[in-house]
mmCIF file with all atom_site columns, C-alpha atoms in Angstrom:
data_model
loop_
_atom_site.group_PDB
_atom_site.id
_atom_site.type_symbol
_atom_site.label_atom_id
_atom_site.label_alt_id
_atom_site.label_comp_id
_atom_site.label_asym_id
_atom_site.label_entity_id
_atom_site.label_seq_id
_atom_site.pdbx_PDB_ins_code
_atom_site.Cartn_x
_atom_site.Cartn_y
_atom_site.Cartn_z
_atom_site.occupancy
_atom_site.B_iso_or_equiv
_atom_site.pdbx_formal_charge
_atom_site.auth_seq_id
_atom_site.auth_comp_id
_atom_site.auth_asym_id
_atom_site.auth_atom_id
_atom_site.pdbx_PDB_model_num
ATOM 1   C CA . UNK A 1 1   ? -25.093 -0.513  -21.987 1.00 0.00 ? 1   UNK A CA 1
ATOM 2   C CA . UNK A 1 2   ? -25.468 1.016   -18.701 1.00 0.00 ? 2   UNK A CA 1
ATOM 3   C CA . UNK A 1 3   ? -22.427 1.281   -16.656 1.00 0.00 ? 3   UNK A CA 1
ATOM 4   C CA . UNK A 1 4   ? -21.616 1.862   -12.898 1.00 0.00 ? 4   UNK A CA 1
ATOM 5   C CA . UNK A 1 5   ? -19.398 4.523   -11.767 1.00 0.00 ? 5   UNK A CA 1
ATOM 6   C CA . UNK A 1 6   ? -16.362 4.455   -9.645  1.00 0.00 ? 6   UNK A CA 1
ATOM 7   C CA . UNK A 1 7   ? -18.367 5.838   -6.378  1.00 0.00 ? 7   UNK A CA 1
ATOM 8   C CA . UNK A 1 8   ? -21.378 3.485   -6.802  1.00 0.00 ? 8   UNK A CA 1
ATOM 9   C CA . UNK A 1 9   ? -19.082 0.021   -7.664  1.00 0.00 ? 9   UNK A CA 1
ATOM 10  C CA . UNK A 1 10  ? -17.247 1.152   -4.582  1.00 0.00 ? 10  UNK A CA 1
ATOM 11  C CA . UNK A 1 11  ? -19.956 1.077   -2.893  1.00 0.00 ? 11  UNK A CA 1
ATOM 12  C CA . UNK A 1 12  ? -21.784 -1.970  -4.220  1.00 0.00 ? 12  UNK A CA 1
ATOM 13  C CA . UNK A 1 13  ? -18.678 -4.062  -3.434  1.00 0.00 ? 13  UNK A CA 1
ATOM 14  C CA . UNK A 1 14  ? -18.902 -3.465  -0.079  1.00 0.00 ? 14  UNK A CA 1
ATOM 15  C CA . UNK A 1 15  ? -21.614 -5.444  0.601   1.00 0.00 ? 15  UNK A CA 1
ATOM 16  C CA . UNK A 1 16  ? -19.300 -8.216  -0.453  1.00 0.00 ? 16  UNK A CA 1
ATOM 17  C CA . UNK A 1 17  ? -15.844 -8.124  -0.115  1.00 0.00 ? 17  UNK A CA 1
ATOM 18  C CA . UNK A 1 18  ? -13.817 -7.850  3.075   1.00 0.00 ? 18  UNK A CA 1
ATOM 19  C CA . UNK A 1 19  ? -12.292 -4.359  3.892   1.00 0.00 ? 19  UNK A CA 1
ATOM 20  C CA . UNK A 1 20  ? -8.967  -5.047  2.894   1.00 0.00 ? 20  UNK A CA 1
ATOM 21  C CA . UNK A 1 21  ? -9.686  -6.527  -0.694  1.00 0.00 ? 21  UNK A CA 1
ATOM 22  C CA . UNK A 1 22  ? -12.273 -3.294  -0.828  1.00 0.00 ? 22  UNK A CA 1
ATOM 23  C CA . UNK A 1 23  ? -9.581  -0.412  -0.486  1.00 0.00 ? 23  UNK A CA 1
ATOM 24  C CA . UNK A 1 24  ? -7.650  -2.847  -2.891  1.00 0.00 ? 24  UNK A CA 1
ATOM 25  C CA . UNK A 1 25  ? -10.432 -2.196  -5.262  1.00 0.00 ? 25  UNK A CA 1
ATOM 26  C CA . UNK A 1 26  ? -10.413 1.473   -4.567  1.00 0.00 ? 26  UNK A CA 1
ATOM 27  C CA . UNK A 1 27  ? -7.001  2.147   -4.955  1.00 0.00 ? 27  UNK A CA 1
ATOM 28  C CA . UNK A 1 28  ? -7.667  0.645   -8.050  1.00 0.00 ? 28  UNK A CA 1
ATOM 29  C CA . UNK A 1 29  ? -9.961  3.026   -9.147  1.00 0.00 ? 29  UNK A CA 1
ATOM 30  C CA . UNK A 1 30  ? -8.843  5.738   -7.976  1.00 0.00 ? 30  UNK A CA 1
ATOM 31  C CA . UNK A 1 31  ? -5.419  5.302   -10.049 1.00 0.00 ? 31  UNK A CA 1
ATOM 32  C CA . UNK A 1 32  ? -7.939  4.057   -12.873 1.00 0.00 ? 32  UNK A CA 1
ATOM 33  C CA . UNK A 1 33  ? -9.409  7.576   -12.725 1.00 0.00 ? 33  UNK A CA 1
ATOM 34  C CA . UNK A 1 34  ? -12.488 6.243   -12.108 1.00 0.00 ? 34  UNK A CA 1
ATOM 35  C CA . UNK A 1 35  ? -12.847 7.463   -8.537  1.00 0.00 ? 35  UNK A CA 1
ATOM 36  C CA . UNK A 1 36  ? -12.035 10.551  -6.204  1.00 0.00 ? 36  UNK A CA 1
ATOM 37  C CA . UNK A 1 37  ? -12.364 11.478  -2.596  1.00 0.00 ? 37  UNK A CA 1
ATOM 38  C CA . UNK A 1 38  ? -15.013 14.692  -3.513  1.00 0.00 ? 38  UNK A CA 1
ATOM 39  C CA . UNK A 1 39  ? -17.441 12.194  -5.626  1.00 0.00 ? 39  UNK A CA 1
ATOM 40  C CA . UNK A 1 40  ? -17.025 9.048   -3.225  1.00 0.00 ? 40  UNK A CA 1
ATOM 41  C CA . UNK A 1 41  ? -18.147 11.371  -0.518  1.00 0.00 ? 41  UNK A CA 1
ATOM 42  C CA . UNK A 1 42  ? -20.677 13.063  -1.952  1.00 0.00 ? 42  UNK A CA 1
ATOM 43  C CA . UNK A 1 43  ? -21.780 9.283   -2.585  1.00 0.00 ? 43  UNK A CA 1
ATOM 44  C CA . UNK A 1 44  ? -21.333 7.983   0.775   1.00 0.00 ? 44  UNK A CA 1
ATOM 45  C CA . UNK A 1 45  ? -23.531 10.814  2.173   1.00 0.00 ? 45  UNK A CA 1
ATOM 46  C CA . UNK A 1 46  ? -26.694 9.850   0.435   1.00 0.00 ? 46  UNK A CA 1
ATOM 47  C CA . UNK A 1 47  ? -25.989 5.792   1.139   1.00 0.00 ? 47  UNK A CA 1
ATOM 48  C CA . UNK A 1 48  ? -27.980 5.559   4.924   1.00 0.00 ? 48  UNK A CA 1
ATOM 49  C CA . UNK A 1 49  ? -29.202 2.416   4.938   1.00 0.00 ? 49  UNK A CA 1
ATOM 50  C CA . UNK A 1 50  ? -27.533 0.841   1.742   1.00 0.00 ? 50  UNK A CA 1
ATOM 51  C CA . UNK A 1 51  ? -25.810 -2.206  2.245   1.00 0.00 ? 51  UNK A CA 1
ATOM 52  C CA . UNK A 1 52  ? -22.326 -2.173  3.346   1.00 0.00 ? 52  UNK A CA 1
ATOM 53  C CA . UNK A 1 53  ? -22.357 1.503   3.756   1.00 0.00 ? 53  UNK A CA 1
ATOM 54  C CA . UNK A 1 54  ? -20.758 1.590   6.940   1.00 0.00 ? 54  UNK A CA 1
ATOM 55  C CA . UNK A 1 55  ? -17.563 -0.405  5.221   1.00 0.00 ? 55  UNK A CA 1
ATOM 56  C CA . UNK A 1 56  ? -17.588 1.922   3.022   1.00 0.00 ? 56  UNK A CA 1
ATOM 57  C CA . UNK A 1 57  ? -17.135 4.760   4.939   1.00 0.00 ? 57  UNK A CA 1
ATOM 58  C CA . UNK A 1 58  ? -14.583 3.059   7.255   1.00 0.00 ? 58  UNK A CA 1
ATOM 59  C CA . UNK A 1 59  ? -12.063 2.275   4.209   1.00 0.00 ? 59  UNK A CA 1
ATOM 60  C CA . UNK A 1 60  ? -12.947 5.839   2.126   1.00 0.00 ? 60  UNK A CA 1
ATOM 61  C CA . UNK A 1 61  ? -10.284 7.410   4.017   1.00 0.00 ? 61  UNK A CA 1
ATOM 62  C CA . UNK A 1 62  ? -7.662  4.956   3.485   1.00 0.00 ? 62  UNK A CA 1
ATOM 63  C CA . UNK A 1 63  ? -7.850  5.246   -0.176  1.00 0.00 ? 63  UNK A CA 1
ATOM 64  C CA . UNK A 1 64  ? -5.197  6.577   -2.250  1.00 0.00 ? 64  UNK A CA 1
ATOM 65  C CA . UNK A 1 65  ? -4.004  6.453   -6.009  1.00 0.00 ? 65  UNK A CA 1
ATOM 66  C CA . UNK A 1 66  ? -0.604  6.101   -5.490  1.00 0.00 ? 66  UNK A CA 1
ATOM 67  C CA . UNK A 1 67  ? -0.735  1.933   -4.601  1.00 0.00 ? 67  UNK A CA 1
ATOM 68  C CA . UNK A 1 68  ? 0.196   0.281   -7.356  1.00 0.00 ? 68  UNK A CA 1
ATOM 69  C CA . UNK A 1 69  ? -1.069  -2.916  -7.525  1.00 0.00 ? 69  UNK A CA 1
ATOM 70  C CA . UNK A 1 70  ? -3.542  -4.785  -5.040  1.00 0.00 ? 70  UNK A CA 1
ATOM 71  C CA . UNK A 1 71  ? -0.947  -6.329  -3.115  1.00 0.00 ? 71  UNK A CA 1
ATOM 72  C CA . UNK A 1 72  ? 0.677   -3.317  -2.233  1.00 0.00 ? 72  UNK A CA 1
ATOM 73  C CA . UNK A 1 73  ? -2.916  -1.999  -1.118  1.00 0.00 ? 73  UNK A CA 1
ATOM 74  C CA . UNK A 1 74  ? -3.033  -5.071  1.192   1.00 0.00 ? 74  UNK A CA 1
ATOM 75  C CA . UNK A 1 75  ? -0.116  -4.363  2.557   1.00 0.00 ? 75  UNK A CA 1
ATOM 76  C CA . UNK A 1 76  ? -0.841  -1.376  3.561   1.00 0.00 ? 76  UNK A CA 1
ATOM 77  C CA . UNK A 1 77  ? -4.275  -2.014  4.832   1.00 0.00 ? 77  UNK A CA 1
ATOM 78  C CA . UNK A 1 78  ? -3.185  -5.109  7.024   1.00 0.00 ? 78  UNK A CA 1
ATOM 79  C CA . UNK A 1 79  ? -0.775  -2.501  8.257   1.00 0.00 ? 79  UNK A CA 1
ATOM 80  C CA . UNK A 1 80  ? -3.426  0.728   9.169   1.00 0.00 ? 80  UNK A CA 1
ATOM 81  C CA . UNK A 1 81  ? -5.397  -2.450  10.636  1.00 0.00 ? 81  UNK A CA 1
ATOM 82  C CA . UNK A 1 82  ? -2.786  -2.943  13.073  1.00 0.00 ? 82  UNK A CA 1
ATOM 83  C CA . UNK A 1 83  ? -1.168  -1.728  16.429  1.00 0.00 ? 83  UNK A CA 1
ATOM 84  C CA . UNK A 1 84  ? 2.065   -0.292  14.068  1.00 0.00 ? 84  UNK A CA 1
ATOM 85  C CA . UNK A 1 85  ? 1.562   3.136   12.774  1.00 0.00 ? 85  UNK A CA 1
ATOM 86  C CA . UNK A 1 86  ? 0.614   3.730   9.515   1.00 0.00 ? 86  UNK A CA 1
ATOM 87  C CA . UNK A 1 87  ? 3.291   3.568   6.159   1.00 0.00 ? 87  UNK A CA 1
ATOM 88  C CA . UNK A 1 88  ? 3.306   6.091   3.465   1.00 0.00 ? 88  UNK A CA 1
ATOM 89  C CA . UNK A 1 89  ? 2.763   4.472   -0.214  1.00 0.00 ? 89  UNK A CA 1
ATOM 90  C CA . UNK A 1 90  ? 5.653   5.288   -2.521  1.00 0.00 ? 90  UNK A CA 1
ATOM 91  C CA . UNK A 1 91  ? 8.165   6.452   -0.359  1.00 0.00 ? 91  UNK A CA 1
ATOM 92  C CA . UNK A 1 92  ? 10.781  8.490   -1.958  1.00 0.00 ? 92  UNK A CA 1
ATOM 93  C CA . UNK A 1 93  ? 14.472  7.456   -0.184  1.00 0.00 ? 93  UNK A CA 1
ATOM 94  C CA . UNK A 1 94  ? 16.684  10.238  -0.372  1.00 0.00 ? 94  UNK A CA 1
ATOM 95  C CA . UNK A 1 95  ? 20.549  9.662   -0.537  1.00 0.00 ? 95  UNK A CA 1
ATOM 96  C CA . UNK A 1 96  ? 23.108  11.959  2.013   1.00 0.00 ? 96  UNK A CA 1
ATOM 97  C CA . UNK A 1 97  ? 22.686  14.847  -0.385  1.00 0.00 ? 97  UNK A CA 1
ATOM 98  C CA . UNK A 1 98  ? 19.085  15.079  -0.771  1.00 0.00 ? 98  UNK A CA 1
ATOM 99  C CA . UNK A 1 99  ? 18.725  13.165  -3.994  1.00 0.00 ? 99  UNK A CA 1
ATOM 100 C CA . UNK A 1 100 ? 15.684  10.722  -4.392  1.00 0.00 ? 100 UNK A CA 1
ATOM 101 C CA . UNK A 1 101 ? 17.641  7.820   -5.427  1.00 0.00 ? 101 UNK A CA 1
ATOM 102 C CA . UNK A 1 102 ? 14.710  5.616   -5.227  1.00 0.00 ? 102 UNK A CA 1
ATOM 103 C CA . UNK A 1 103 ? 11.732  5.073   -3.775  1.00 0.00 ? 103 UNK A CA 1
ATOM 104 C CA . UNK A 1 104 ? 9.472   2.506   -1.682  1.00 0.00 ? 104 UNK A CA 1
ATOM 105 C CA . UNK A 1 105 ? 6.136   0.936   -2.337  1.00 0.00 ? 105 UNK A CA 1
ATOM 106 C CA . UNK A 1 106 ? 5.481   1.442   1.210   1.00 0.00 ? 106 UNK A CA 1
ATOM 107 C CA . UNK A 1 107 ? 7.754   2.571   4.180   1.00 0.00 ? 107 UNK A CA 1
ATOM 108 C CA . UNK A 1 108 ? 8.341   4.909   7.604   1.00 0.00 ? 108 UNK A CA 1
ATOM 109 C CA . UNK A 1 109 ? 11.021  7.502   6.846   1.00 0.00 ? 109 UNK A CA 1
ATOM 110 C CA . UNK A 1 110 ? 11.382  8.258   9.837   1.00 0.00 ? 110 UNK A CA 1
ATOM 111 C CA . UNK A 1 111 ? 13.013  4.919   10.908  1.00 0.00 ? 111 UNK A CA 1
ATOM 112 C CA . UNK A 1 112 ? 13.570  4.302   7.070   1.00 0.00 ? 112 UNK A CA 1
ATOM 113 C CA . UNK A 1 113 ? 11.971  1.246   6.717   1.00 0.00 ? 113 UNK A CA 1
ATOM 114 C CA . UNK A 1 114 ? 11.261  0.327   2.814   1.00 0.00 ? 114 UNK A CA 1
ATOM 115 C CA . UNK A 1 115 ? 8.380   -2.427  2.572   1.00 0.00 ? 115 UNK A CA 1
ATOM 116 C CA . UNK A 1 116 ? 8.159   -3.994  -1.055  1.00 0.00 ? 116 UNK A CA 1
ATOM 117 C CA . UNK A 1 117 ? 6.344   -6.486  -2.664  1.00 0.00 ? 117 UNK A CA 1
ATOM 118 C CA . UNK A 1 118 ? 8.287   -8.423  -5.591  1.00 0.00 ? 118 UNK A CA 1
ATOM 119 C CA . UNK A 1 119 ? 6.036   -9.179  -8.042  1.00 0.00 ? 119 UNK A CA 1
ATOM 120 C CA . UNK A 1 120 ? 6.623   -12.022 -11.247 1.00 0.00 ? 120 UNK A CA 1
ATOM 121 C CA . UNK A 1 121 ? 7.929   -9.298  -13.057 1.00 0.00 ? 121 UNK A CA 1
ATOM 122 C CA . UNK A 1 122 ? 10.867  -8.879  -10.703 1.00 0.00 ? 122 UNK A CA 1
ATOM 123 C CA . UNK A 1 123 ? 12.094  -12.325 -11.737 1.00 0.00 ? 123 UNK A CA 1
ATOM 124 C CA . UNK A 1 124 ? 13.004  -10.824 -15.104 1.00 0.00 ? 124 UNK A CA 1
ATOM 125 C CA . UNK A 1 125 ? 16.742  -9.925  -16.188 1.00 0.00 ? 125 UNK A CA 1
ATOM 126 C CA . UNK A 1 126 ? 16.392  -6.610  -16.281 1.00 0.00 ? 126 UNK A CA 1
ATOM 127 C CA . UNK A 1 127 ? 14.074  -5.789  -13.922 1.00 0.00 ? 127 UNK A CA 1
ATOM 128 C CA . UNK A 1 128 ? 15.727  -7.722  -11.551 1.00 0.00 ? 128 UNK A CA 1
ATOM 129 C CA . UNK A 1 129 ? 19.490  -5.768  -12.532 1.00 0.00 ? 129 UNK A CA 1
ATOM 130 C CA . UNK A 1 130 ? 17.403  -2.465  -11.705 1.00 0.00 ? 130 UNK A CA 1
ATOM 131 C CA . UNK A 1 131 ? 16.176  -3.882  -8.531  1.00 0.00 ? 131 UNK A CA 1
ATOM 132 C CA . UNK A 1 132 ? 19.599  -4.921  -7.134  1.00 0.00 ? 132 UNK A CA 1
ATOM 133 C CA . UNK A 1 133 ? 20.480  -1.490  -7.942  1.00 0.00 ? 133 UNK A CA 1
ATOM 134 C CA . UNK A 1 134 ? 17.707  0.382   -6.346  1.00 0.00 ? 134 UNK A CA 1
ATOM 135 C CA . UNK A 1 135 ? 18.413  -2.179  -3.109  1.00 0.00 ? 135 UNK A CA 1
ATOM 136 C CA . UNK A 1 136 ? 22.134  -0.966  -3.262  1.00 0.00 ? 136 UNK A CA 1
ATOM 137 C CA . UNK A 1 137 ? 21.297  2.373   -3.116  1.00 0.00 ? 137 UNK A CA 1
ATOM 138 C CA . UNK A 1 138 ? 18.582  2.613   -0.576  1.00 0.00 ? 138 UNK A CA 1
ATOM 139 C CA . UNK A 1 139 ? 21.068  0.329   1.719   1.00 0.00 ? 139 UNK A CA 1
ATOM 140 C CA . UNK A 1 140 ? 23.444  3.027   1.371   1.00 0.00 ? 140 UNK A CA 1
ATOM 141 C CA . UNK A 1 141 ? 21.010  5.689   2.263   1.00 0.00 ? 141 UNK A CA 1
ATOM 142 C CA . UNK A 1 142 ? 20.491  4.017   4.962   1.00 0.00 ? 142 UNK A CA 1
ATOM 143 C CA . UNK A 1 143 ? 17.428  2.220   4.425   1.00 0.00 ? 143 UNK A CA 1
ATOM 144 C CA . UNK A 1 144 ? 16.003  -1.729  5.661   1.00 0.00 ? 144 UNK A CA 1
ATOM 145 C CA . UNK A 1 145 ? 14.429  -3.225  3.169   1.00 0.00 ? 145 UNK A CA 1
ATOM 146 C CA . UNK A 1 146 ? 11.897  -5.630  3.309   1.00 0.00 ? 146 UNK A CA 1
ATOM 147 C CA . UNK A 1 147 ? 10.699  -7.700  0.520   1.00 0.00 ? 147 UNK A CA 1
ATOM 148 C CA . UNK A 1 148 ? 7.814   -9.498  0.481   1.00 0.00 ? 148 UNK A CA 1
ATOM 149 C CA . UNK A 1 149 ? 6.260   -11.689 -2.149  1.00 0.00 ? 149 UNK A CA 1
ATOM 150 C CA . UNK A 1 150 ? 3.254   -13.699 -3.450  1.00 0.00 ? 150 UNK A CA 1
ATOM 151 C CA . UNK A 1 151 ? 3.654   -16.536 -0.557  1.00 0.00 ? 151 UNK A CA 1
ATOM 152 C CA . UNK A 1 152 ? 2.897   -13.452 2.099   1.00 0.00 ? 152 UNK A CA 1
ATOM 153 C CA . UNK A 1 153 ? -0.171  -12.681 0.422   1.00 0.00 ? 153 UNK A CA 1
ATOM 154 C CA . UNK A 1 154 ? -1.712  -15.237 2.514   1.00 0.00 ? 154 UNK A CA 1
ATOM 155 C CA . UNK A 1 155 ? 0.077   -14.515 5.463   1.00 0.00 ? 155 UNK A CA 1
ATOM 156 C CA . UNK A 1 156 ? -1.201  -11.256 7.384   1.00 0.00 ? 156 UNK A CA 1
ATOM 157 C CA . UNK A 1 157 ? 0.154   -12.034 10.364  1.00 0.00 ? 157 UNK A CA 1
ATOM 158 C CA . UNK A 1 158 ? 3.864   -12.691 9.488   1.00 0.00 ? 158 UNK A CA 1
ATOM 159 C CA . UNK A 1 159 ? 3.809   -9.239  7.114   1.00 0.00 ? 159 UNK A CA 1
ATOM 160 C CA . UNK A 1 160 ? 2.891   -7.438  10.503  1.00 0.00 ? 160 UNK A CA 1
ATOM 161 C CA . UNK A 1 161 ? 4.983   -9.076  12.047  1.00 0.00 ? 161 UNK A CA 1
ATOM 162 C CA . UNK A 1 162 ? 7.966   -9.084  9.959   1.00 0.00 ? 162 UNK A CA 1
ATOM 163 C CA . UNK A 1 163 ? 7.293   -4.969  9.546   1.00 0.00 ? 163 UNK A CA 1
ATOM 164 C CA . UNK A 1 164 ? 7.126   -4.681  13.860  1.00 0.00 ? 164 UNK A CA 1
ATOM 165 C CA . UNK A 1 165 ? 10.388  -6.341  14.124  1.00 0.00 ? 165 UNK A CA 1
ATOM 166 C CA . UNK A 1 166 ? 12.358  -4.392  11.517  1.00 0.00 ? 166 UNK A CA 1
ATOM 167 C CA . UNK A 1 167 ? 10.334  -0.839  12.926  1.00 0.00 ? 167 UNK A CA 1
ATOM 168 C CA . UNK A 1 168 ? 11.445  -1.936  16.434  1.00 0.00 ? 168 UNK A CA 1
ATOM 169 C CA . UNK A 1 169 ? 15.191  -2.592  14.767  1.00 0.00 ? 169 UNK A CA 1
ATOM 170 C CA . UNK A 1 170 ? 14.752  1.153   14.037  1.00 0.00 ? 170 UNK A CA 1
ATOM 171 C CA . UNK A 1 171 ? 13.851  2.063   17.405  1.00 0.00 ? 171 UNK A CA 1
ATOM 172 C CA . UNK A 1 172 ? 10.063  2.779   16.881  1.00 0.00 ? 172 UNK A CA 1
ATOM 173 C CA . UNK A 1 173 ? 7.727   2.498   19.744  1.00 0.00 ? 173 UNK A CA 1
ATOM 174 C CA . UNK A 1 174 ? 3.824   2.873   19.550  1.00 0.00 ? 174 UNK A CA 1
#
């Protein structure tokens, strides 16, 4: 059965999906293994002319393995897409003495600003008993949480918004 590597689907789905659900997709494969930067370049050179190439190209660099599920790479696309500056996936939030006590799915450490996205699964007992823990502790260190869920999925405007108010909190400018 012949199969399509992670380069190629990448760049087959680009004739078709809109930019934000396509770095979705390649955040999935590149934490799938199915996908790096070196081959889905080397790809992206030879495509002149294919069909959605240019997409392509324009969301290659915002790629990254470390999102962890597709609405955390919306997120953060809806975010680069914007006049804010750019969050770092997977934050690490660091307590007064240096100890990562927790990290972010997204977030600005330099106005620590934590961005996360509560799945179903944080519903659950213990999930959610770890989660009020992990909120404690990046409150202490300082941190503004925001937390997000499936209703602001369809909502790009009030995530951005939402995120500009609590950067601006934080005395960001841009």
């Amino acid at each position: 059965l012949p199969v399509s590597g992670g380069p190629q689907t990448f760049l087959d789905l680009a004739a078709c999906l809109a930019p934000d659900e396509l770095v979705a997709v390649g955040d999935a494969l590149y934490r799938a293994g199915h996908l790096d930067a070196a081959r889905l370049s080397k790809r992206l050179l030879r495509a002149d002319g294919v069909r959605g190439v240019r997409l392509a190209r324009a969301c290659a660099p915002h790629l990254t393995p470390l999102a962890m599920s597709r609405p955390e790479s919306l997120f953060r696309y809806w975010l680069i897409d914007s006049p804010l500056p750019d969050p770092e996936p997977q934050v690490p939030v660091l307590d007064r003495h240096g100890l990562e006590v927790a990290h972010a799915d997204l977030g600005y450490r330099r106005w620590r600003v934590a961005i996360e996205y509560e799945g179903r699964h944080h519903a659950e007992r213990r999930q959610f008993s770890r989660d009020l823990t992990r909120y404690s502790l990046m409150a202490a260190a300082g941190w503004l949480t925001l937390r997000f869920g499936a209703a602001d999925l369809g909502s790009r405007s009030t995530v951005i918004d939402r995120v500009a108010g609590a950067l601006r909190s934080r005395g960001a400018h841009w």
